[in-house]
């Protein structure tokens, strides 16, 4: 019997159940939208009921069996990939004690565990005091301990969303090393929980016994248990295989196996990644994330709320295109591409700096977004193109930082995520980077990455490299236009690279006067 691989992809906006064959073809798909994606009880908060994620997983899986003739018995294995940095506290029965705090949440606390004098002196000497303090204030575990101490005392396990869903499916508290992207006591160099003497145990309120067991991508976590089988329709006993976080899975799902391949993700957070077996800190003292391949690293640079800006624009200014698309029975993306193509490269001098959320070091915690160069010639079409261009400029800057720190030139681009479905976005990406930009052969690249982990882990392909080579391939390739490339090079070097440095002092003044974002 032909074997198939079931990926469960729990993103920010929806949960998808995806069935792949061993050649990387998507043969069946269902999607359950999360309504709402998150809610806010306070400004800057972003929460979602943890049980709601599991309910959506169950609904997506149950629907999957109604849209395909493939028998459930043909499913060789299951893997979970999820949004990163979303945390769930559970009691001794594995029941959530509070809503999940999502990765979009911006709360922080000043009530943090104290660091020992030796660590404080070491961080001060290294000049990273601010980075460590940021880590401690942002950590969800510290906020819960400080503001909900009774709840924290009842916390049996402190899990990422991936670990919570793995428990729901198998009954085992286990998670992939490839999913550990959060304010957790994780050793990013060794891909294990931090050693007993590591400073993170002082900086974070969590105890070792409150964390799940860690396994490498491709390892078998367990099997679908009876309760999960009844809830999802997945046959009991099917192996549950460890995958990785959605961005890491997206990289290998787009074919990003070698360090010369730059993988762009045009999702809610926009990123550029390369995969390497060498530990490289693209930003000093900020570790690379674990890749979806055992023992490998992702040299990631991210633009927080990247393609969220595109959706924001569509919601605020794109009603005409959305209405026209419904009337004409066509996807709205085609009409938004027309907006972009109606404007020349460079948006007639309109420039966007896409730091719409603060960072740790690049950009710093004072960062805000900016759009400069307005004139009476500009319309919302210019604004839309400037958003796309600004995101590509920022990712190009990330590419250059990766190249400088790693010593490896990026010579190919693979692009995935929702934004990759726009031909206009793909073309201006090729123009701004000056490199061919290849769209991944399937849209569901994070799900495909999880399927690759199943295939490699269960021996359906020899190893991860064989699985990636067999299951991924470039889709349409966009070549850079020489004239457009020249325009973008000048704007990038003479304007974009100077924007943040010149605006940074004013961002700090804005924060000092208004208290935003420091008071969240």
Short mmCIF file of C-alpha atoms in Angstrom, two decimals:
data_model
loop_
_atom_site.label_atom_id
_atom_site.label_comp_id
_atom_site.label_asym_id
_atom_site.label_seq_id
_atom_site.Cartn_x
_atom_site.Cartn_y
_atom_site.Cartn_z
CA UNK A 1 0.00 0.00 0.00
CA UNK A 2 1.20 3.53 -0.81
CA UNK A 3 2.14 5.35 2.37
CA UNK A 4 1.19 8.93 3.26
CA UNK A 5 2.40 11.43 5.82
CA UNK A 6 0.05 13.54 7.97
CA UNK A 7 1.27 16.98 9.01
CA UNK A 8 -0.65 19.08 11.53
CA UNK A 9 0.30 22.74 11.06
CA UNK A 10 -0.98 25.04 13.82
CA UNK A 11 -0.26 28.56 12.64
CA UNK A 12 -1.32 31.95 13.94
CA UNK A 13 -4.43 32.26 11.80
CA UNK A 14 -5.50 28.65 11.28
CA UNK A 15 -4.85 24.95 11.79
CA UNK A 16 -4.30 22.76 8.74
CA UNK A 17 -4.32 18.98 8.37
CA UNK A 18 -2.14 18.09 5.38
CA UNK A 19 -1.58 14.74 3.71
CA UNK A 20 1.60 14.33 1.62
CA UNK A 21 2.99 11.48 -0.42
CA UNK A 22 6.64 10.47 -0.41
CA UNK A 23 7.37 12.71 -3.41
CA UNK A 24 6.31 15.86 -1.58
CA UNK A 25 2.97 16.18 -3.33
CA UNK A 26 0.08 17.56 -1.28
CA UNK A 27 -2.75 15.11 -1.84
CA UNK A 28 -5.35 16.34 0.67
CA UNK A 29 -5.84 19.41 2.87
CA UNK A 30 -8.33 20.85 5.31
CA UNK A 31 -8.13 24.14 7.17
CA UNK A 32 -9.88 25.43 10.30
CA UNK A 33 -9.57 29.15 10.91
CA UNK A 34 -8.92 30.29 14.46
CA UNK A 35 -11.63 32.78 15.38
CA UNK A 36 -10.22 34.98 16.67
CA UNK A 37 -6.53 34.34 16.05
CA UNK A 38 -5.97 35.89 19.48
CA UNK A 39 -7.69 38.23 21.93
CA UNK A 40 -6.37 40.98 24.19
CA UNK A 41 -7.55 41.64 27.74
CA UNK A 42 -4.95 44.41 28.08
CA UNK A 43 -3.14 46.57 25.51
CA UNK A 44 -0.31 44.57 23.96
CA UNK A 45 -1.56 41.21 25.23
CA UNK A 46 -2.29 38.36 22.83
CA UNK A 47 -3.86 35.17 24.17
CA UNK A 48 -5.79 32.21 22.81
CA UNK A 49 -7.57 29.43 24.68
CA UNK A 50 -5.23 26.45 24.56
CA UNK A 51 -8.13 24.00 24.29
CA UNK A 52 -9.22 25.95 21.21
CA UNK A 53 -6.03 24.94 19.42
CA UNK A 54 -6.65 21.27 20.17
CA UNK A 55 -10.31 21.55 19.13
CA UNK A 56 -9.20 23.03 15.80
CA UNK A 57 -6.70 20.20 15.31
CA UNK A 58 -9.45 17.65 15.90
CA UNK A 59 -11.85 19.42 13.52
CA UNK A 60 -9.22 19.72 10.77
CA UNK A 61 -8.30 16.04 11.02
CA UNK A 62 -11.90 14.84 11.08
CA UNK A 63 -12.68 16.89 7.98
CA UNK A 64 -9.62 15.53 6.20
CA UNK A 65 -11.09 12.05 5.98
CA UNK A 66 -14.18 13.48 4.25
CA UNK A 67 -12.25 15.14 1.40
CA UNK A 68 -10.06 12.23 0.30
CA UNK A 69 -10.45 8.60 -0.73
CA UNK A 70 -7.10 7.71 0.79
CA UNK A 71 -7.76 5.26 3.64
CA UNK A 72 -6.70 6.26 7.11
CA UNK A 73 -4.72 3.03 7.35
CA UNK A 74 -2.34 4.43 4.71
CA UNK A 75 -1.05 7.08 7.13
CA UNK A 76 2.48 6.01 8.07
CA UNK A 77 3.12 8.75 10.61
CA UNK A 78 2.03 12.08 12.07
CA UNK A 79 4.02 15.19 12.97
CA UNK A 80 3.14 18.55 14.48
CA UNK A 81 4.57 21.93 13.49
CA UNK A 82 3.36 25.09 15.19
CA UNK A 83 3.82 28.81 15.58
CA UNK A 84 6.83 29.57 17.73
CA UNK A 85 6.98 30.99 21.24
CA UNK A 86 3.36 30.31 22.24
CA UNK A 87 3.29 28.85 25.76
CA UNK A 88 0.81 26.71 27.70
CA UNK A 89 0.76 25.96 31.45
CA UNK A 90 -0.90 22.65 32.34
CA UNK A 91 -1.82 20.91 35.60
CA UNK A 92 -0.98 17.36 36.65
CA UNK A 93 -3.74 16.03 34.35
CA UNK A 94 -2.38 17.92 31.36
CA UNK A 95 -5.25 20.43 31.42
CA UNK A 96 -4.45 24.06 30.60
CA UNK A 97 -4.52 26.31 33.64
CA UNK A 98 -4.90 29.55 31.69
CA UNK A 99 -5.09 30.80 28.13
CA UNK A 100 -2.01 30.28 25.99
CA UNK A 101 0.21 33.35 25.73
CA UNK A 102 0.94 33.68 22.03
CA UNK A 103 4.13 34.80 20.34
CA UNK A 104 2.46 38.14 19.47
CA UNK A 105 2.08 39.03 23.14
CA UNK A 106 4.11 42.07 24.25
CA UNK A 107 3.59 42.03 28.02
CA UNK A 108 6.61 42.21 30.27
CA UNK A 109 7.31 42.22 33.99
CA UNK A 110 9.82 44.00 36.18
CA UNK A 111 9.44 41.34 38.89
CA UNK A 112 12.11 38.89 37.74
CA UNK A 113 14.26 36.33 39.58
CA UNK A 114 17.57 37.78 40.77
CA UNK A 115 20.85 36.94 39.07
CA UNK A 116 23.91 36.02 41.13
CA UNK A 117 26.65 38.66 41.43
CA UNK A 118 29.13 36.69 39.31
CA UNK A 119 26.71 36.43 36.38
CA UNK A 120 25.78 40.10 36.70
CA UNK A 121 29.44 41.10 36.62
CA UNK A 122 30.11 38.84 33.63
CA UNK A 123 27.19 40.26 31.64
CA UNK A 124 28.23 43.81 32.46
CA UNK A 125 31.78 43.11 31.33
CA UNK A 126 30.49 41.60 28.07
CA UNK A 127 28.20 44.57 27.48
CA UNK A 128 25.04 42.45 27.30
CA UNK A 129 23.28 43.57 30.49
CA UNK A 130 20.42 45.08 28.47
CA UNK A 131 19.95 41.93 26.41
CA UNK A 132 19.78 39.72 29.51
CA UNK A 133 17.39 42.09 31.27
CA UNK A 134 15.18 42.11 28.17
CA UNK A 135 15.15 38.28 28.20
CA UNK A 136 14.09 38.18 31.85
CA UNK A 137 11.36 40.84 31.50
CA UNK A 138 9.90 39.27 28.34
CA UNK A 139 9.78 35.69 29.63
CA UNK A 140 6.18 34.52 29.99
CA UNK A 141 7.12 32.19 32.84
CA UNK A 142 8.38 35.16 34.88
CA UNK A 143 5.19 37.13 34.23
CA UNK A 144 2.99 34.24 35.34
CA UNK A 145 5.07 33.65 38.48
CA UNK A 146 4.95 37.37 39.34
CA UNK A 147 1.31 38.13 38.52
CA UNK A 148 -0.47 34.76 38.90
CA UNK A 149 1.53 33.01 41.65
CA UNK A 150 -1.32 30.72 42.74
CA UNK A 151 -1.69 29.47 39.18
CA UNK A 152 2.07 29.03 38.86
CA UNK A 153 2.16 26.86 41.98
CA UNK A 154 -0.30 24.50 40.26
CA UNK A 155 1.71 24.31 37.03
CA UNK A 156 2.87 20.74 36.45
CA UNK A 157 4.39 21.38 33.02
CA UNK A 158 5.27 24.55 31.15
CA UNK A 159 4.99 23.73 27.45
CA UNK A 160 5.26 25.33 24.07
CA UNK A 161 2.22 24.84 21.84
CA UNK A 162 4.00 22.02 20.00
CA UNK A 163 4.62 20.18 23.26
CA UNK A 164 1.00 20.65 24.32
CA UNK A 165 -0.32 19.19 21.04
CA UNK A 166 2.19 16.31 21.24
CA UNK A 167 0.80 15.53 24.70
CA UNK A 168 -2.78 15.70 23.45
CA UNK A 169 -1.94 13.23 20.67
CA UNK A 170 0.25 10.77 22.56
CA UNK A 171 -0.09 11.38 26.30
CA UNK A 172 3.68 11.97 26.56
CA UNK A 173 5.29 15.23 27.66
CA UNK A 174 7.87 15.49 24.89
CA UNK A 175 8.83 18.08 22.33
CA UNK A 176 11.31 18.55 19.51
CA UNK A 177 14.57 20.41 19.98
CA UNK A 178 13.64 22.05 16.66
CA UNK A 179 10.64 23.72 18.30
CA UNK A 180 12.47 25.44 21.15
CA UNK A 181 12.26 29.07 20.10
CA UNK A 182 11.04 30.93 23.20
CA UNK A 183 12.14 32.43 26.50
CA UNK A 184 13.06 29.04 27.91
CA UNK A 185 16.21 27.59 29.57
CA UNK A 186 17.38 26.04 26.31
CA UNK A 187 21.01 25.65 25.25
CA UNK A 188 20.93 26.70 21.59
CA UNK A 189 24.44 25.42 20.94
CA UNK A 190 23.96 21.91 22.37
CA UNK A 191 20.25 21.60 21.50
CA UNK A 192 19.33 20.49 25.01
CA UNK A 193 17.98 21.97 28.20
CA UNK A 194 20.56 24.23 29.78
CA UNK A 195 23.11 22.70 32.13
CA UNK A 196 22.65 22.93 35.88
CA UNK A 197 25.03 25.89 36.22
CA UNK A 198 23.63 27.88 33.30
CA UNK A 199 22.47 31.44 34.08
CA UNK A 200 19.07 30.79 32.53
CA UNK A 201 17.96 28.78 35.57
CA UNK A 202 18.53 31.90 37.66
CA UNK A 203 16.90 34.21 35.11
CA UNK A 204 13.71 32.15 34.70
CA UNK A 205 11.25 30.95 37.31
CA UNK A 206 10.73 27.52 35.74
CA UNK A 207 12.12 24.31 37.30
CA UNK A 208 13.66 21.40 35.33
CA UNK A 209 10.85 19.04 36.36
CA UNK A 210 8.29 21.42 34.81
CA UNK A 211 9.74 21.00 31.31
CA UNK A 212 9.06 18.25 28.77
CA UNK A 213 11.57 15.71 27.52
CA UNK A 214 13.40 16.87 24.40
CA UNK A 215 14.00 14.71 21.33
CA UNK A 216 15.59 15.48 17.97
CA UNK A 217 13.60 16.07 14.77
CA UNK A 218 12.74 12.72 13.25
CA UNK A 219 12.59 10.89 16.59
CA UNK A 220 9.44 8.94 17.40
CA UNK A 221 7.74 10.63 20.36
CA UNK A 222 5.15 7.91 20.80
CA UNK A 223 1.92 6.77 19.18
CA UNK A 224 -1.55 8.21 18.72
CA UNK A 225 -3.44 7.14 21.83
CA UNK A 226 -7.04 5.98 22.06
CA UNK A 227 -8.48 9.32 23.17
CA UNK A 228 -6.70 11.23 20.39
CA UNK A 229 -7.75 8.62 17.84
CA UNK A 230 -11.38 9.08 18.78
CA UNK A 231 -11.09 12.87 18.70
CA UNK A 232 -9.17 13.17 15.42
CA UNK A 233 -9.95 10.04 13.44
CA UNK A 234 -6.25 9.22 13.15
CA UNK A 235 -5.85 5.46 13.70
CA UNK A 236 -4.66 4.51 17.17
CA UNK A 237 -1.03 3.42 17.24
CA UNK A 238 0.19 5.53 14.31
CA UNK A 239 3.69 6.86 15.17
CA UNK A 240 3.94 10.49 16.29
CA UNK A 241 7.23 11.89 14.99
CA UNK A 242 9.02 15.04 16.21
CA UNK A 243 9.24 17.78 13.58
CA UNK A 244 10.16 21.41 14.38
CA UNK A 245 8.70 24.91 14.61
CA UNK A 246 6.90 26.26 11.54
CA UNK A 247 9.74 28.50 10.31
CA UNK A 248 12.31 25.71 10.64
CA UNK A 249 10.00 23.29 8.81
CA UNK A 250 9.36 25.93 6.15
CA UNK A 251 13.10 26.15 5.44
CA UNK A 252 13.52 22.45 4.67
CA UNK A 253 10.10 22.34 2.97
CA UNK A 254 11.42 24.96 0.55
CA UNK A 255 14.58 22.91 -0.04
CA UNK A 256 16.90 24.94 2.19
CA UNK A 257 19.44 22.23 2.96
CA UNK A 258 22.70 24.06 2.19
CA UNK A 259 24.08 27.33 3.67
CA UNK A 260 24.27 29.04 0.25
CA UNK A 261 20.47 28.84 -0.11
CA UNK A 262 18.64 31.74 1.48
CA UNK A 263 15.09 30.86 2.46
CA UNK A 264 12.69 33.78 2.74
CA UNK A 265 9.45 33.33 4.64
CA UNK A 266 6.77 35.85 3.77
CA UNK A 267 4.48 35.13 6.68
CA UNK A 268 3.12 37.00 9.69
CA UNK A 269 6.76 37.30 10.70
CA UNK A 270 9.05 37.73 7.68
CA UNK A 271 12.38 35.92 7.92
CA UNK A 272 15.51 34.99 6.03
CA UNK A 273 17.19 31.74 7.02
CA UNK A 274 20.04 29.53 6.00
CA UNK A 275 20.74 26.03 7.29
CA UNK A 276 24.22 25.28 8.57
CA UNK A 277 25.98 22.76 10.78
CA UNK A 278 28.22 25.57 12.09
CA UNK A 279 27.11 27.56 15.14
CA UNK A 280 26.90 31.17 13.91
CA UNK A 281 25.52 34.13 15.86
CA UNK A 282 24.33 36.52 13.16
CA UNK A 283 23.76 39.10 15.90
CA UNK A 284 26.42 38.78 18.62
CA UNK A 285 25.11 37.05 21.78
CA UNK A 286 21.82 36.16 20.02
CA UNK A 287 22.01 32.42 19.26
CA UNK A 288 20.90 30.78 16.02
CA UNK A 289 17.67 28.83 16.27
CA UNK A 290 17.60 25.03 16.01
CA UNK A 291 16.92 23.79 12.48
CA UNK A 292 14.45 21.07 11.51
CA UNK A 293 17.45 18.82 10.82
CA UNK A 294 19.15 17.14 13.80
CA UNK A 295 22.27 19.00 14.92
CA UNK A 296 21.84 21.87 12.45
CA UNK A 297 21.22 25.59 13.00
CA UNK A 298 19.06 28.24 11.33
CA UNK A 299 20.90 31.54 10.94
CA UNK A 300 17.71 33.54 11.06
CA UNK A 301 17.05 37.24 10.77
CA UNK A 302 13.40 38.14 11.32
CA UNK A 303 11.15 41.11 10.77
CA UNK A 304 8.53 40.84 13.48
CA UNK A 305 5.03 41.52 12.08
CA UNK A 306 6.50 41.36 8.58
CA UNK A 307 3.71 40.35 6.22
CA UNK A 308 1.26 41.25 8.96
CA UNK A 309 1.81 44.77 7.58
CA UNK A 310 0.54 43.63 4.20
CA UNK A 311 -2.64 42.26 5.80
CA UNK A 312 -2.97 45.47 7.81
CA UNK A 313 -2.84 47.47 4.59
CA UNK A 314 -5.48 45.26 2.97
CA UNK A 315 -7.79 45.61 5.96
CA UNK A 316 -7.37 49.38 6.22
CA UNK A 317 -7.11 50.43 2.56
CA UNK A 318 -7.95 47.44 0.37
CA UNK A 319 -11.73 47.29 0.52
CA UNK A 320 -12.13 48.14 -3.18
CA UNK A 321 -9.95 45.23 -4.29
CA UNK A 322 -11.53 42.79 -1.89
CA UNK A 323 -15.05 43.72 -3.01
CA UNK A 324 -14.10 43.63 -6.69
CA UNK A 325 -12.49 40.24 -6.27
CA UNK A 326 -15.70 38.80 -4.83
CA UNK A 327 -17.74 40.29 -7.67
CA UNK A 328 -15.35 39.02 -10.33
CA UNK A 329 -14.86 35.61 -8.72
CA UNK A 330 -11.08 35.93 -8.55
CA UNK A 331 -8.52 35.94 -5.72
CA UNK A 332 -7.97 39.42 -4.25
CA UNK A 333 -4.18 38.91 -4.49
CA UNK A 334 -4.41 39.34 -8.27
CA UNK A 335 -5.96 42.79 -7.84
CA UNK A 336 -3.42 43.78 -5.19
CA UNK A 337 -0.67 42.74 -7.62
CA UNK A 338 -2.16 45.23 -10.08
CA UNK A 339 -1.76 47.94 -7.45
CA UNK A 340 1.93 47.09 -7.19
CA UNK A 341 2.47 46.91 -10.95
CA UNK A 342 0.85 50.32 -11.45
CA UNK A 343 3.73 51.90 -9.51
CA UNK A 344 7.37 52.07 -10.70
CA UNK A 345 10.18 50.41 -8.73
CA UNK A 346 11.14 52.64 -5.81
CA UNK A 347 7.53 53.83 -5.34
CA UNK A 348 8.48 57.30 -6.57
CA UNK A 349 10.62 57.91 -3.49
CA UNK A 350 8.31 56.50 -0.82
CA UNK A 351 10.42 54.40 1.58
CA UNK A 352 9.35 52.14 4.43
CA UNK A 353 11.37 51.05 7.44
CA UNK A 354 9.42 47.99 8.63
CA UNK A 355 10.26 47.95 12.34
CA UNK A 356 6.65 48.05 13.52
CA UNK A 357 7.52 46.16 16.68
CA UNK A 358 10.52 46.56 19.00
CA UNK A 359 13.43 44.13 18.92
CA UNK A 360 16.27 43.13 21.20
CA UNK A 361 19.38 44.45 19.46
CA UNK A 362 18.77 44.88 15.70
CA UNK A 363 16.46 46.77 15.83
CA UNK A 364 16.60 47.84 19.45
CA UNK A 365 13.76 47.95 22.00
CA UNK A 366 12.95 51.57 21.07
CA UNK A 367 12.31 50.73 17.40
CA UNK A 368 9.25 51.93 15.54
CA UNK A 369 8.24 51.90 11.90
CA UNK A 370 8.56 54.82 9.52
CA UNK A 371 7.53 55.81 6.02
CA UNK A 372 9.31 58.79 4.46
CA UNK A 373 9.32 60.62 1.14
CA UNK A 374 5.61 61.45 0.83
CA UNK A 375 4.51 63.79 -1.94
CA UNK A 376 1.27 64.74 -3.64
CA UNK A 377 1.89 62.11 -6.33
CA UNK A 378 1.55 59.26 -3.87
CA UNK A 379 -1.52 57.06 -3.58
CA UNK A 380 -2.35 53.96 -1.58
CA UNK A 381 -0.81 51.95 -4.45
CA UNK A 382 2.55 53.61 -3.76
CA UNK A 383 2.12 52.86 -0.06
CA UNK A 384 1.38 49.20 -0.78
CA UNK A 385 4.42 48.79 -3.00
CA UNK A 386 6.59 50.64 -0.46
CA UNK A 387 5.55 48.13 2.22
CA UNK A 388 6.63 45.20 0.04
CA UNK A 389 9.87 46.94 -0.88
CA UNK A 390 10.67 47.88 2.73
CA UNK A 391 10.29 44.27 3.85
CA UNK A 392 12.58 43.10 1.04
CA UNK A 393 15.17 45.76 1.92
CA UNK A 394 15.15 44.62 5.55
CA UNK A 395 15.59 40.99 4.56
CA UNK A 396 18.37 41.91 2.16
CA UNK A 397 20.13 43.60 5.07
CA UNK A 398 19.62 40.35 6.99
CA UNK A 399 21.16 38.40 4.12
CA UNK A 400 24.26 40.58 4.24
CA UNK A 401 24.60 40.12 8.00
CA UNK A 402 24.33 36.34 7.60
CA UNK A 403 26.95 36.35 4.85
CA UNK A 404 29.34 38.49 6.90
CA UNK A 405 29.07 36.38 10.05
CA UNK A 406 29.00 32.97 8.36
CA UNK A 407 31.54 33.59 5.60
CA UNK A 408 29.21 31.92 3.08
CA UNK A 409 27.66 33.79 0.16
CA UNK A 410 23.94 33.31 -0.46
CA UNK A 411 23.57 32.53 -4.16
CA UNK A 412 20.01 31.18 -4.35
CA UNK A 413 16.68 32.31 -2.92
CA UNK A 414 13.70 30.12 -2.06
CA UNK A 415 10.55 31.94 -1.00
CA UNK A 416 7.64 30.51 0.98
CA UNK A 417 4.72 31.78 3.05
CA UNK A 418 1.55 33.59 2.08
CA UNK A 419 3.36 36.53 0.49
CA UNK A 420 5.15 34.22 -1.93
CA UNK A 421 1.89 33.73 -3.82
CA UNK A 422 2.14 37.31 -5.11
CA UNK A 423 4.00 37.48 -8.43
CA UNK A 424 4.66 41.17 -7.82
CA UNK A 425 6.26 40.47 -4.43
CA UNK A 426 8.36 37.71 -5.93
CA UNK A 427 9.61 39.94 -8.76
CA UNK A 428 10.58 42.88 -6.57
CA UNK A 429 12.33 40.42 -4.21
CA UNK A 430 14.46 39.17 -7.09
CA UNK A 431 15.14 42.79 -8.13
CA UNK A 432 16.11 44.01 -4.65
CA UNK A 433 18.31 41.00 -3.85
CA UNK A 434 19.76 40.82 -7.36
CA UNK A 435 19.26 37.04 -7.32
CA UNK A 436 16.83 34.59 -8.91
CA UNK A 437 13.94 34.00 -6.51
CA UNK A 438 12.27 30.60 -6.66
CA UNK A 439 8.82 30.02 -5.25
CA UNK A 440 8.51 26.74 -3.37
CA UNK A 441 6.73 24.05 -5.38
CA UNK A 442 3.91 23.82 -2.82
CA UNK A 443 2.35 26.56 -0.75
CA UNK A 444 2.22 24.45 2.44
CA UNK A 445 5.98 24.38 2.99
CA UNK A 446 5.93 24.20 6.80
CA UNK A 447 3.63 21.19 6.58
CA UNK A 448 5.91 19.67 3.97
CA UNK A 449 8.88 20.17 6.29
CA UNK A 450 7.03 18.24 9.00
CA UNK A 451 6.28 15.49 6.47
CA UNK A 452 9.99 15.34 5.61
CA UNK A 453 10.72 14.74 9.33
CA UNK A 454 8.26 11.82 9.29
CA UNK A 455 9.79 10.32 6.15
CA UNK A 456 13.34 10.60 7.49
CA UNK A 457 12.46 9.51 11.01
CA UNK A 458 10.56 6.40 9.95
CA UNK A 459 13.14 5.42 7.33
CA UNK A 460 10.78 5.98 4.40
CA UNK A 461 13.66 7.97 2.94
CA UNK A 462 17.25 7.21 3.92
CA UNK A 463 17.85 10.41 5.89
CA UNK A 464 16.88 14.09 5.98
CA UNK A 465 19.04 15.00 2.99
CA UNK A 466 17.50 12.22 0.89
CA UNK A 467 13.99 13.19 2.00
CA UNK A 468 14.54 16.87 1.18
CA UNK A 469 15.99 16.02 -2.25
CA UNK A 470 13.10 13.66 -3.02
CA UNK A 471 10.27 15.79 -1.67
CA UNK A 472 11.18 19.40 -2.61
CA UNK A 473 11.90 21.24 -5.85
CA UNK A 474 11.80 24.85 -7.04
CA UNK A 475 8.55 26.17 -8.48
CA UNK A 476 8.41 29.25 -10.69
CA UNK A 477 11.67 31.23 -10.75
CA UNK A 478 11.69 35.05 -11.00
CA UNK A 479 14.79 36.63 -12.57
CA UNK A 480 16.02 40.10 -11.50
CA UNK A 481 15.46 42.96 -13.96
CA UNK A 482 18.81 44.80 -14.45
CA UNK A 483 17.25 48.29 -14.63
CA UNK A 484 15.10 47.73 -11.56
CA UNK A 485 18.06 46.22 -9.71
CA UNK A 486 20.08 49.40 -10.34
CA UNK A 487 17.32 51.62 -8.91
CA UNK A 488 16.91 49.44 -5.85
CA UNK A 489 20.64 49.24 -5.19
CA UNK A 490 20.89 53.02 -5.03
CA UNK A 491 17.85 53.38 -2.77
CA UNK A 492 19.07 50.57 -0.53
CA UNK A 493 22.59 51.91 -0.04
CA UNK A 494 21.93 55.65 -0.10
CA UNK A 495 18.63 55.76 1.81
CA UNK A 496 17.40 52.56 3.44
CA UNK A 497 20.61 51.62 5.28
CA UNK A 498 20.74 55.11 6.83
CA UNK A 499 17.11 55.36 7.98
CA UNK A 500 17.22 53.48 11.28
CA UNK A 501 20.44 55.06 12.53
CA UNK A 502 19.09 58.56 11.92
CA UNK A 503 15.61 57.91 13.30
CA UNK A 504 16.69 55.85 16.32
CA UNK A 505 17.25 58.83 18.68
CA UNK A 506 13.76 60.14 17.90
CA UNK A 507 12.22 56.72 18.57
CA UNK A 508 13.81 56.80 22.02
CA UNK A 509 12.36 60.27 22.62
CA UNK A 510 8.90 59.11 21.54
CA UNK A 511 9.10 56.20 24.01
CA UNK A 512 10.27 58.51 26.79
CA UNK A 513 7.42 60.99 26.19
CA UNK A 514 4.54 58.60 25.51
CA UNK A 515 5.61 55.57 27.54
CA UNK A 516 5.00 53.34 24.53
CA UNK A 517 6.13 50.59 24.17
CA UNK A 518 8.04 50.54 27.48
CA UNK A 519 4.96 50.50 29.74
CA UNK A 520 3.31 47.42 28.21
#
